[in-house]
Amino acid sequence: MLEQIPADMVVTVLSERREEYSEYLRRLEAARRLLVQKLKDIDGRIMQAVSERQQIEDQLSSAEEQQRSGFIEERTDRRISSKAQSDLAAVAAGSEIRGKQNNVSSAFVEDISDDGDEPDTDTVGLYEQDDVPRLRKLEYLLRGHYSAVTALDSDPVMGLLASGSLDTQVRVWDLESGECKYVIKGHSDTIRSVQFYERFLLTAANDNRIRMWDLSLLDSVQPGPSTMILRDEYVPSHLRSDHDMLDQEKDEDDDDDDDRDYDEQNTGYNKLYMIQTMQSTTPPVTPTICQCMPPLELCCENTFIGHSDAVTCIQAENGTLVTGSADKTIREWDLNTGMLRQLIDVTWATRSTSLSSARVTGGGSGTLPKMSSMSSQQRRQQQHQRWARSPLPFDSGSFIPGASSRGTDLGDGGLIGALQFYGFALATGTADGALRLWDLRTAQPHRQLFGHTQPITSLRFDDRSVLTGSLDGTMLLWDLRTGSIIQKLAFGGPVTSVQLADGQHQKQKQLKQNQHNVSYGVQCWVAASDPLLHKYNGNSMQHTEYVTDYGLLNNSQSRAHLRSISSGSDHITRILHQNHDSSLISGDTSGIVKIWSV
């Protein structure tokens, strides 16, 4: 007879189930709010397009009337407004008429490349008059995700770009053509991080897993339309389908001389009919394997399992993978074997470091004081004093509405919101707003820097400085040598992504120009929950905001197409700067990825 289940166990299980459904309902509500906002934006664009079309029709009728009156040629040499000049140029070229700069074209064209085209001199004046900073050129606009972009990474050697989204999909794009090569559906929750490593792609999500995909195998399990060919096949009449028989009934009178196959058992002749079928040139996967797992799973080289909550940030380098999770742990993995090297409990490590620091500084003679000479109350007070430097508790549930240890609904922040390592040096940004610098050899933080009042969402560092962004709407630039804040920049919304844009060639140039001011000469790109791309020059302290509807060198036709596809009003969620070709990649809340030439 089975023993009765304890009541406390039942309560625990039901409580966990309740929390799971509460989290699920919260995510559904967040998705509903995003869809409602998108519908409102689309309604506004429709009304704007109707109004602009009416204005264009009025201008067209006026221009046609003037043309019939014979005055149109006399006015071509006069200086007219840029809007009317654009309309007349479109009429003379036989193309659609374009209105003022924010006109939404009804044409829907995916190809926005201007290769071989000269900039449209008739419409460059429109950009100059509105006096709004824009980036140099929008190279590609990539669409495929149906929700906000949460992760970006690129590999210039393979020419690939990877993007993750709230839709739980990872898409791999070709940087040369802008086409989507692969769609990886290997996670069941929000994608938090993607990174290329050699021939592999590492993905991490809120489903507690990190997966490593072999990109060289994806072509073999995802046959595309190009692998399907039309083949001729001869079949006897009694094996043909009804569809094939109906197609060839009309040709029976003309095919009396067709090849025949003598059937000895029936003592007669059966006609051989030729049918055409679509067949794939890709070898089929073994059926017994397909029954056990989807073909895509065959491309997964390894799945790193160990975290008990969402994996919020990862980085792989030199055979080492470091991951941060909402379960308050940092794990170091061996990419060659897939084994776990060490586990760091962030809460325990930071508190133990504070206590040991208190012991070292507690005695006046420079020697370690004896524990017996200190009461438990005195030890707690000293530990509290050392830990009291943190302005926030370590639980991020009370920071902002909708935030949790996993981060916000858009995948920003979390208990360990960001990390980056180089060699044995590790930097982490956590939910208490602290920037911690770790030594992986001892698994202990040797420096804790407090400057943010909300969870840190992103960080990047080089050999001299660290750049951090937080949900408190600030970007901080730290000096690694002194641990002090060099510069601080405030924005109107949470900072969700930061990038350092100082390449190696820029560092060498700064060394030649100013030997003592190199650490302050960095250039930063920031995404701050608005439709703008923010650029900050640490040397000149200049802050520039770039509009993201189209680029300066995109011609007038591309501008109209871009405005019809993306209005540029969606909030930027992730950015990625590529130093090798000075390009910037951005992802927004509508799931669109844009590649800019800066």
Coordinates of C-alpha atoms in Angstrom, one line a residue:
M1 CA 0.0 0.0 0.0
L2 CA 1.3 3.3 -1.0
E3 CA 2.1 5.8 1.7
Q4 CA 0.1 9.0 1.7
I5 CA 1.8 11.9 0.1
P6 CA 2.8 14.6 2.7
A7 CA 0.8 17.7 2.6
D8 CA 3.8 20.0 2.4
M9 CA 5.0 18.2 -0.7
V10 CA 1.6 18.7 -2.4
V11 CA 1.7 22.4 -1.4
T12 CA 5.2 22.8 -2.8
V13 CA 4.3 21.1 -6.1
L14 CA 1.1 23.1 -6.5
S15 CA 2.9 26.3 -5.7
E16 CA 5.5 25.6 -8.4
R17 CA 2.8 24.9 -10.9
R18 CA 1.1 28.1 -10.0
E19 CA 4.3 30.1 -10.5
E20 CA 4.8 28.5 -13.9
Y21 CA 1.3 29.4 -15.1
S22 CA 1.7 32.9 -13.7
E23 CA 4.9 33.3 -15.7
Y24 CA 3.2 31.9 -18.7
L25 CA 0.3 34.3 -18.4
R26 CA 2.6 37.2 -17.9
R27 CA 4.4 36.5 -21.1
L28 CA 1.1 36.2 -23.0
E29 CA 0.0 39.5 -21.6
A30 CA 3.3 41.1 -22.7
A31 CA 2.9 39.6 -26.2
R32 CA -0.7 41.0 -26.3
R33 CA 0.5 44.5 -25.4
L34 CA 3.1 44.4 -28.2
L35 CA 0.5 43.3 -30.8
V36 CA -1.9 46.0 -29.7
Q37 CA 0.9 48.6 -30.0
K38 CA 1.8 47.3 -33.5
L39 CA -1.9 47.5 -34.6
K40 CA -2.1 51.1 -33.4
D41 CA 1.1 51.9 -35.3
I42 CA -0.2 50.3 -38.5
D43 CA -3.5 52.2 -38.2
G44 CA -1.6 55.5 -37.9
R45 CA 0.5 54.6 -40.9
I46 CA -2.6 53.8 -42.9
M47 CA -4.2 57.1 -42.1
Q48 CA -1.0 58.9 -42.9
A49 CA -0.7 57.1 -46.3
V50 CA -4.3 58.0 -47.2
S51 CA -3.7 61.6 -46.4
E52 CA -0.4 61.7 -48.3
R53 CA -2.0 60.0 -51.3
Q54 CA -4.8 62.6 -51.4
Q55 CA -2.2 65.4 -51.3
I56 CA -0.2 63.7 -54.1
E57 CA -3.4 63.4 -56.2
D58 CA -4.1 67.1 -55.8
Q59 CA -0.6 68.0 -56.8
L60 CA -0.8 65.6 -59.8
S61 CA -4.0 67.1 -61.0
S62 CA -2.5 70.6 -60.6
A63 CA 0.7 69.6 -62.5
E64 CA -1.3 68.0 -65.3
E65 CA -3.5 71.1 -65.7
Q66 CA -0.4 73.3 -65.9
Q67 CA 1.2 71.0 -68.4
R68 CA -1.9 71.2 -70.6
S69 CA -1.7 75.0 -70.4
G70 CA 1.8 75.0 -71.7
F71 CA 3.4 76.6 -68.6
I72 CA 5.2 73.6 -67.3
E73 CA 8.3 74.1 -69.5
E74 CA 8.7 77.8 -68.6
R75 CA 8.8 77.0 -64.9
T76 CA 11.4 74.2 -65.0
D77 CA 14.3 76.7 -64.7
R78 CA 12.8 78.4 -61.7
R79 CA 13.6 77.4 -58.1
I80 CA 10.6 75.6 -56.7
S81 CA 10.1 73.7 -53.5
S82 CA 11.8 70.4 -53.0
K83 CA 8.4 68.6 -52.7
A84 CA 7.1 69.8 -56.0
Q85 CA 10.5 69.2 -57.7
S86 CA 10.4 65.6 -56.6
D87 CA 6.9 65.1 -58.0
L88 CA 7.9 66.6 -61.4
A89 CA 11.0 64.5 -61.6
A90 CA 8.9 61.4 -60.9
V91 CA 6.4 62.3 -63.7
A92 CA 9.2 62.9 -66.2
A93 CA 10.8 59.5 -65.4
G94 CA 7.5 57.7 -65.8
S95 CA 7.6 56.3 -62.3
E96 CA 5.3 56.6 -59.4
I97 CA 5.0 60.1 -57.8
R98 CA 6.7 60.7 -54.5
G99 CA 5.5 63.3 -52.0
K100 CA 7.4 64.7 -49.2
Q101 CA 10.0 62.9 -47.2
N102 CA 7.6 60.9 -44.9
N103 CA 5.5 59.6 -47.8
V104 CA 4.6 55.9 -47.4
S105 CA 4.7 54.2 -50.8
S106 CA 2.2 51.5 -51.7
A107 CA 4.8 49.5 -53.5
F108 CA 6.3 46.5 -51.6
V109 CA 9.8 45.7 -52.7
E110 CA 12.2 43.5 -50.7
D111 CA 15.4 44.4 -52.6
I112 CA 16.7 47.7 -51.2
S113 CA 20.3 47.4 -52.5
D114 CA 21.6 50.3 -54.5
D115 CA 24.6 48.6 -56.0
G116 CA 25.6 50.4 -59.2
D117 CA 23.1 53.2 -58.6
E118 CA 24.1 56.8 -58.1
P119 CA 22.5 58.7 -55.2
D120 CA 19.3 60.5 -56.3
T121 CA 20.4 64.2 -56.4
D122 CA 16.8 65.3 -56.8
T123 CA 15.8 64.0 -53.3
V124 CA 19.1 64.4 -51.4
G125 CA 17.8 67.9 -50.6
L126 CA 14.9 66.4 -48.8
Y127 CA 17.3 64.9 -46.3
E128 CA 19.3 68.1 -45.9
Q129 CA 16.2 70.1 -45.2
D130 CA 14.8 68.0 -42.4
D131 CA 18.2 68.3 -40.5
V132 CA 17.9 64.9 -38.9
P133 CA 21.1 62.8 -38.5
R134 CA 21.0 59.5 -40.3
L135 CA 23.5 56.8 -40.8
R136 CA 25.4 56.5 -44.0
K137 CA 23.5 53.7 -45.7
L138 CA 21.0 50.9 -45.0
E139 CA 22.5 47.9 -46.7
Y140 CA 20.0 45.2 -45.9
L141 CA 16.6 44.9 -44.1
L142 CA 16.1 41.3 -42.9
R143 CA 12.6 40.1 -42.0
G144 CA 11.6 36.8 -40.7
H145 CA 11.1 37.0 -36.9
Y146 CA 7.6 37.9 -35.8
S147 CA 8.6 39.2 -32.4
A148 CA 11.3 41.4 -30.8
V149 CA 14.9 40.6 -31.5
T150 CA 16.8 39.6 -28.4
A151 CA 20.2 38.4 -29.6
L152 CA 22.7 39.2 -32.4
D153 CA 26.1 37.9 -33.5
S154 CA 28.0 37.7 -36.7
D155 CA 31.0 35.8 -38.2
P156 CA 32.9 37.8 -40.9
V157 CA 34.9 34.7 -41.9
M158 CA 31.8 32.6 -42.8
G159 CA 29.8 35.7 -43.8
L160 CA 26.9 34.8 -41.5
L161 CA 24.7 36.7 -39.1
A162 CA 22.7 35.0 -36.4
S163 CA 19.6 36.5 -34.7
G164 CA 17.4 35.3 -31.8
S165 CA 14.0 36.5 -30.9
L166 CA 11.1 36.2 -28.5
D167 CA 9.5 33.8 -31.0
T168 CA 12.0 31.1 -29.8
Q169 CA 13.6 30.9 -33.2
V170 CA 17.2 31.5 -34.3
R171 CA 17.8 32.6 -37.9
V172 CA 21.1 32.5 -39.7
W173 CA 21.4 35.1 -42.5
D174 CA 23.9 35.4 -45.4
L175 CA 25.7 38.8 -45.1
E176 CA 26.4 39.0 -48.8
S177 CA 22.9 38.4 -50.1
G178 CA 20.8 39.2 -47.1
E179 CA 18.9 35.9 -47.4
C180 CA 17.9 33.6 -44.5
K181 CA 19.8 30.4 -44.9
Y182 CA 18.7 28.5 -41.8
V183 CA 15.9 28.6 -39.3
I184 CA 16.8 26.8 -36.0
K185 CA 13.8 25.8 -33.8
G186 CA 15.7 24.0 -31.1
H187 CA 14.4 26.0 -28.0
S188 CA 11.1 26.3 -26.3
D189 CA 11.5 29.7 -24.8
T190 CA 12.9 33.2 -25.4
I191 CA 16.4 33.2 -27.0
R192 CA 18.8 35.2 -24.8
S193 CA 22.1 34.8 -26.5
V194 CA 23.7 33.6 -29.8
Q195 CA 27.4 33.3 -30.7
F196 CA 29.5 31.8 -33.5
Y197 CA 32.4 29.6 -32.5
E198 CA 34.5 28.1 -35.2
R199 CA 32.0 26.1 -37.4
F200 CA 29.4 26.0 -34.6
L201 CA 26.6 28.3 -33.4
L202 CA 25.9 28.5 -29.7
T203 CA 22.4 29.4 -28.6
A204 CA 21.0 30.0 -25.1
A205 CA 17.4 30.5 -24.0
N206 CA 15.1 30.8 -21.1
D207 CA 14.5 27.0 -21.3
N208 CA 17.6 26.5 -19.1
R209 CA 19.7 25.1 -22.0
I210 CA 22.7 26.0 -24.1
R211 CA 23.0 24.2 -27.4
M212 CA 25.8 24.0 -29.9
W213 CA 24.8 23.5 -33.5
D214 CA 27.1 22.3 -36.3
L215 CA 26.5 24.7 -39.2
S216 CA 28.2 22.3 -41.7
L217 CA 25.3 19.8 -41.2
L218 CA 22.4 22.1 -41.6
D219 CA 22.3 21.9 -45.4
S220 CA 21.9 18.1 -45.2
V221 CA 18.8 18.1 -43.1
Q222 CA 17.1 21.2 -44.6
P223 CA 16.5 20.5 -48.3
G224 CA 15.5 23.7 -50.1
P225 CA 13.6 24.2 -53.4
S226 CA 16.8 24.1 -55.3
T227 CA 17.3 20.4 -54.4
M228 CA 14.0 19.3 -55.9
I229 CA 14.2 18.1 -59.6
L230 CA 11.6 16.9 -62.1
R231 CA 12.2 13.2 -63.0
D232 CA 10.6 11.0 -65.7
E233 CA 9.3 7.6 -64.6
Y234 CA 7.6 4.8 -66.5
V235 CA 4.9 2.9 -64.8
P236 CA 2.4 0.2 -66.0
S237 CA -1.2 1.2 -66.5
H238 CA -2.5 -0.7 -63.5
L239 CA -0.1 1.2 -61.2
R240 CA -1.0 4.6 -62.3
S241 CA -3.0 6.9 -60.0
D242 CA -6.4 8.3 -61.0
H243 CA -4.9 11.8 -61.5
D244 CA -2.4 10.4 -64.0
M245 CA -5.0 8.5 -65.9
L246 CA -7.2 11.5 -66.3
D247 CA -4.3 13.6 -67.6
Q248 CA -3.5 11.0 -70.3
E249 CA -6.9 9.9 -71.4
K250 CA -7.0 12.6 -74.1
D251 CA -3.7 11.3 -75.6
E252 CA -4.5 7.6 -75.8
D253 CA -5.5 7.8 -79.5
D254 CA -2.2 9.3 -80.4
D255 CA -0.1 6.9 -78.4
D256 CA -0.8 3.6 -80.2
D257 CA 2.8 2.9 -80.7
D258 CA 3.9 3.2 -77.1
D259 CA 6.2 0.7 -75.5
R260 CA 4.5 -2.4 -74.2
D261 CA 5.3 -4.8 -71.5
Y262 CA 4.2 -8.3 -72.1
D263 CA 2.5 -9.9 -69.1
E264 CA 2.7 -13.7 -69.4
Q265 CA 0.2 -14.3 -66.6
N266 CA -2.5 -12.1 -68.1
T267 CA -1.5 -13.1 -71.7
G268 CA -1.9 -9.5 -72.8
Y269 CA -0.1 -6.2 -73.0
N270 CA 0.0 -3.4 -70.4
K271 CA 0.9 0.0 -71.6
L272 CA 3.9 1.8 -70.0
Y273 CA 3.0 5.4 -69.3
M274 CA 5.6 8.1 -68.5
I275 CA 4.8 10.3 -65.5
Q276 CA 6.8 13.2 -64.0
T277 CA 7.4 13.5 -60.3
M278 CA 9.3 16.0 -58.1
Q279 CA 12.1 14.2 -56.2
S280 CA 14.8 15.5 -53.9
T281 CA 18.4 15.0 -54.6
T282 CA 19.2 15.1 -50.9
P283 CA 19.7 11.6 -49.5
P284 CA 16.9 10.7 -47.1
V285 CA 17.6 10.4 -43.4
T286 CA 17.3 7.0 -41.9
P287 CA 13.7 6.4 -40.9
T288 CA 14.5 4.8 -37.6
I289 CA 16.4 7.9 -36.6
C290 CA 13.7 10.3 -37.7
Q291 CA 11.2 8.5 -35.5
C292 CA 13.4 9.2 -32.5
M293 CA 14.2 12.9 -33.1
P294 CA 13.6 15.6 -35.7
P295 CA 16.3 15.9 -38.4
L296 CA 17.4 19.2 -37.0
E297 CA 18.4 17.6 -33.8
L298 CA 21.0 15.6 -35.7
C299 CA 22.9 18.9 -36.2
C300 CA 23.1 19.6 -32.4
E301 CA 26.7 18.7 -31.4
N302 CA 26.1 19.2 -27.7
T303 CA 23.5 20.4 -25.2
F304 CA 24.9 21.9 -22.0
I305 CA 22.5 21.0 -19.2
G306 CA 23.0 22.0 -15.6
H307 CA 21.4 25.4 -15.0
S308 CA 18.1 25.2 -13.2
D309 CA 16.7 28.5 -14.5
A310 CA 17.0 30.7 -17.6
V311 CA 20.4 31.1 -19.2
T312 CA 20.7 34.8 -19.7
C313 CA 24.2 35.3 -21.1
I314 CA 27.1 33.3 -22.6
Q315 CA 30.5 33.7 -24.2
A316 CA 32.8 31.2 -25.8
E317 CA 36.5 31.7 -26.5
N318 CA 39.6 29.4 -26.8
G319 CA 37.8 26.2 -26.0
T320 CA 36.0 27.7 -22.9
L321 CA 32.3 28.5 -22.5
V322 CA 31.2 30.7 -19.6
T323 CA 27.4 31.0 -18.9
G324 CA 25.3 33.0 -16.5
S325 CA 21.9 32.1 -15.4
A326 CA 18.9 33.2 -13.3
D327 CA 19.7 30.4 -10.8
K328 CA 22.5 32.7 -9.4
T329 CA 25.3 30.6 -10.8
I330 CA 28.1 31.1 -13.3
R331 CA 29.4 27.9 -15.0
E332 CA 32.6 27.3 -16.9
W333 CA 32.5 24.5 -19.5
D334 CA 35.0 22.8 -21.7
L335 CA 33.8 23.1 -25.3
N336 CA 35.9 20.2 -26.5
T337 CA 34.5 17.7 -24.1
G338 CA 31.3 19.3 -23.0
M339 CA 32.2 18.8 -19.3
L340 CA 31.7 21.3 -16.5
R341 CA 34.9 22.7 -15.2
Q342 CA 33.7 24.8 -12.3
L343 CA 30.5 26.3 -10.8
I344 CA 30.4 29.7 -9.1
D345 CA 27.6 30.7 -6.8
V346 CA 27.4 34.4 -7.2
T347 CA 25.6 35.1 -4.0
W348 CA 27.9 33.0 -1.9
A349 CA 31.1 34.1 -3.6
T350 CA 30.3 37.8 -3.2
R351 CA 29.3 37.5 0.4
S352 CA 32.3 35.3 1.3
T353 CA 34.6 37.8 -0.3
S354 CA 33.1 40.6 1.7
L355 CA 33.5 38.7 4.9
S356 CA 37.1 37.8 4.2
S357 CA 37.8 41.4 3.3
A358 CA 36.4 42.5 6.6
R359 CA 38.6 40.0 8.4
V360 CA 41.8 41.3 6.6
T361 CA 41.0 45.0 7.4
G362 CA 39.6 44.3 10.9
G363 CA 43.0 44.1 12.7
G364 CA 45.2 47.1 13.1
S365 CA 48.5 45.2 13.2
G366 CA 48.1 43.8 9.7
T367 CA 47.7 40.2 10.8
L368 CA 44.5 38.3 10.6
P369 CA 42.4 38.6 13.8
K370 CA 41.3 35.5 15.6
M371 CA 37.7 34.5 15.1
S372 CA 37.4 33.8 18.8
S373 CA 38.2 37.4 19.7
M374 CA 35.2 38.6 17.7
S375 CA 31.6 38.0 18.7
S376 CA 29.1 36.8 16.2
Q377 CA 27.3 40.1 16.4
Q378 CA 30.5 42.0 15.5
R379 CA 31.2 39.6 12.6
R380 CA 27.7 40.2 11.3
Q381 CA 28.1 44.0 11.6
Q382 CA 31.4 44.0 9.8
Q383 CA 29.9 41.8 7.0
H384 CA 26.9 44.0 6.7
Q385 CA 29.1 47.1 6.5
R386 CA 31.1 45.6 3.7
W387 CA 28.1 44.4 1.9
A388 CA 26.1 47.6 2.5
R389 CA 27.9 49.3 -0.3
S390 CA 25.4 47.6 -2.7
P391 CA 22.5 50.0 -3.1
L392 CA 20.1 47.3 -4.0
P393 CA 19.1 43.8 -2.8
F394 CA 20.2 40.9 -4.9
D395 CA 16.6 39.9 -5.8
S396 CA 15.5 41.9 -8.9
G397 CA 11.8 41.3 -8.5
S398 CA 11.1 44.7 -7.0
F399 CA 13.1 46.8 -9.4
I400 CA 10.7 47.5 -12.3
P401 CA 7.2 46.3 -13.2
G402 CA 7.4 42.9 -15.0
A403 CA 11.0 42.3 -14.0
S404 CA 12.1 39.0 -12.5
S405 CA 15.3 37.0 -12.0
R406 CA 15.0 36.2 -15.7
G407 CA 14.8 39.8 -16.7
T408 CA 12.1 41.8 -18.4
D409 CA 9.5 40.6 -20.9
L410 CA 11.8 41.6 -23.8
G411 CA 14.7 39.5 -22.4
D412 CA 16.7 42.4 -20.9
G413 CA 18.7 42.0 -17.8
G414 CA 18.2 39.3 -15.2
L415 CA 20.0 38.2 -12.0
I416 CA 23.1 37.9 -14.1
G417 CA 22.3 40.2 -17.0
A418 CA 25.6 40.3 -18.9
L419 CA 29.1 38.8 -18.8
Q420 CA 32.4 38.9 -20.8
F421 CA 35.7 37.2 -20.2
Y422 CA 39.2 37.2 -21.6
G423 CA 41.7 34.7 -20.4
F424 CA 41.1 34.4 -16.6
A425 CA 39.5 37.8 -16.3
L426 CA 35.7 37.8 -16.1
A427 CA 33.3 40.8 -15.8
T428 CA 29.7 40.4 -14.8
G429 CA 26.7 42.7 -14.5
T430 CA 24.1 41.6 -12.0
A431 CA 20.7 42.5 -10.8
D432 CA 21.9 44.6 -7.9
G433 CA 23.5 47.1 -10.4
A434 CA 27.0 46.0 -9.5
L435 CA 29.9 45.5 -12.0
R436 CA 32.1 42.7 -10.6
L437 CA 35.5 41.7 -11.9
W438 CA 36.4 38.0 -11.2
D439 CA 39.5 35.8 -11.4
L440 CA 38.4 32.5 -12.9
R441 CA 41.4 30.8 -11.3
T442 CA 40.2 31.5 -7.8
A443 CA 36.5 31.8 -8.6
Q444 CA 36.4 35.0 -6.5
P445 CA 35.6 38.6 -7.3
H446 CA 38.5 40.9 -6.7
R447 CA 36.6 44.1 -7.4
Q448 CA 33.0 45.3 -7.0
L449 CA 32.0 48.6 -8.6
F450 CA 28.6 50.1 -7.9
G451 CA 27.1 52.9 -10.0
H452 CA 23.8 51.7 -11.4
T453 CA 20.5 51.7 -9.5
Q454 CA 18.9 49.0 -11.6
P455 CA 19.9 45.7 -13.1
I456 CA 22.7 45.7 -15.6
T457 CA 21.6 44.5 -19.1
S458 CA 24.8 44.7 -21.2
L459 CA 28.6 45.3 -20.8
R460 CA 31.7 45.4 -23.0
F461 CA 35.3 45.9 -22.0
D462 CA 38.7 46.3 -23.6
D463 CA 42.2 46.6 -22.0
R464 CA 41.5 50.0 -20.4
S465 CA 37.8 50.6 -19.9
V466 CA 34.4 48.9 -19.3
L467 CA 31.1 50.0 -20.8
T468 CA 27.9 49.1 -19.0
G469 CA 24.2 49.7 -19.6
S470 CA 21.3 49.3 -17.2
L471 CA 17.6 49.4 -16.8
D472 CA 18.0 52.6 -14.9
G473 CA 18.5 54.4 -18.3
T474 CA 22.2 55.2 -17.9
M475 CA 25.4 54.2 -19.6
L476 CA 28.6 54.2 -17.6
L477 CA 32.1 54.2 -18.8
W478 CA 34.5 52.8 -16.2
D479 CA 38.3 53.1 -15.9
L480 CA 39.7 49.6 -15.3
R481 CA 42.9 50.9 -13.6
T482 CA 41.2 53.0 -10.9
G483 CA 37.7 51.6 -10.8
S484 CA 36.2 55.0 -11.2
I485 CA 33.5 56.2 -13.5
I486 CA 34.9 58.2 -16.4
Q487 CA 31.7 59.3 -18.0
K488 CA 28.0 58.9 -17.5
L489 CA 25.2 59.4 -20.0
A490 CA 21.5 59.3 -19.2
F491 CA 18.7 58.3 -21.6
G492 CA 15.0 58.4 -21.6
G493 CA 14.5 54.7 -21.3
P494 CA 16.2 51.5 -20.2
V495 CA 19.5 50.8 -21.9
T496 CA 19.2 47.3 -23.4
S497 CA 22.5 47.0 -25.5
V498 CA 25.9 48.7 -25.6
Q499 CA 28.8 48.2 -28.0
L500 CA 32.4 49.5 -28.0
A501 CA 33.4 50.7 -31.5
D502 CA 37.1 51.3 -31.1
G503 CA 38.9 49.0 -33.4
Q504 CA 42.6 48.2 -33.3
H505 CA 43.4 50.7 -36.0
Q506 CA 41.6 53.4 -34.1
K507 CA 43.6 52.6 -30.9
Q508 CA 46.9 52.9 -32.9
K509 CA 45.7 56.3 -34.3
Q510 CA 44.8 57.5 -30.8
L511 CA 48.2 56.5 -29.5
K512 CA 49.9 58.6 -32.2
Q513 CA 47.7 61.6 -31.5
N514 CA 47.4 61.6 -27.8
Q515 CA 49.4 59.2 -25.7
H516 CA 47.7 60.1 -22.4
N517 CA 44.0 60.1 -23.4
V518 CA 43.6 56.7 -25.1
S519 CA 41.2 55.3 -22.5
Y520 CA 38.8 58.2 -23.0
G521 CA 38.8 58.1 -26.8
V522 CA 36.3 55.2 -27.2
Q523 CA 33.2 55.4 -29.3
C524 CA 30.1 53.8 -27.9
W525 CA 26.9 52.7 -29.6
V526 CA 23.8 52.4 -27.3
A527 CA 20.2 51.1 -27.7
A528 CA 18.0 52.8 -25.2
S529 CA 14.4 51.5 -25.8
D530 CA 13.6 54.1 -28.4
P531 CA 13.7 54.1 -32.3
L532 CA 17.1 55.9 -32.3
L533 CA 20.7 54.6 -32.5
H534 CA 22.8 56.5 -30.1
K535 CA 26.5 57.2 -30.7
Y536 CA 28.7 58.6 -28.0
N537 CA 32.3 59.8 -28.5
G538 CA 34.2 59.5 -25.2
N539 CA 36.9 61.9 -26.4
S540 CA 34.8 64.8 -27.5
M541 CA 31.8 63.9 -25.2
Q542 CA 29.5 64.3 -28.2
H543 CA 26.2 62.4 -28.2
T544 CA 24.5 61.9 -31.6
E545 CA 21.1 60.3 -32.2
Y546 CA 20.5 58.7 -35.6
V547 CA 17.1 58.1 -37.1
T548 CA 16.6 54.5 -38.3
D549 CA 14.0 54.8 -41.1
Y550 CA 16.7 54.8 -44.0
G551 CA 20.2 55.8 -44.8
L552 CA 21.6 59.0 -46.2
L553 CA 22.9 57.4 -49.4
N554 CA 19.8 55.3 -50.1
N555 CA 18.2 56.6 -53.3
S556 CA 14.6 57.9 -53.4
Q557 CA 13.2 54.6 -54.6
S558 CA 14.8 52.7 -51.8
R559 CA 13.6 55.2 -49.3
A560 CA 10.0 54.8 -50.4
H561 CA 10.3 51.0 -50.2
L562 CA 12.0 51.2 -46.8
R563 CA 9.3 53.4 -45.4
S564 CA 6.6 51.0 -46.6
I565 CA 8.3 48.1 -45.0
S566 CA 9.5 49.7 -41.7
S567 CA 8.5 53.1 -40.5
G568 CA 11.6 53.4 -38.2
S569 CA 9.4 53.9 -35.2
D570 CA 10.0 50.5 -33.5
H571 CA 12.2 50.5 -30.5
I572 CA 15.8 49.2 -31.0
T573 CA 16.4 46.2 -28.7
R574 CA 19.9 44.9 -29.7
I575 CA 22.9 46.3 -31.6
L576 CA 26.1 44.8 -32.8
H577 CA 29.1 46.7 -34.1
Q578 CA 31.5 45.1 -36.6
N579 CA 34.9 46.7 -36.5
H580 CA 36.3 44.9 -39.6
D581 CA 34.0 46.7 -42.0
S582 CA 32.6 49.5 -39.8
S583 CA 29.0 48.3 -40.0
L584 CA 26.3 48.3 -37.4
I585 CA 23.5 45.7 -37.0
S586 CA 20.3 46.6 -35.2
G587 CA 17.3 44.6 -34.2
D588 CA 13.9 46.1 -33.1
T589 CA 10.7 45.1 -31.4
S590 CA 9.0 44.2 -34.6
G591 CA 11.6 41.5 -35.4
I592 CA 13.3 43.4 -38.2
V593 CA 17.1 43.2 -38.4
K594 CA 18.9 46.1 -40.2
I595 CA 22.5 46.2 -41.4
W596 CA 23.9 49.8 -41.6
S597 CA 27.0 51.1 -43.2
V598 CA 28.5 53.7 -40.8

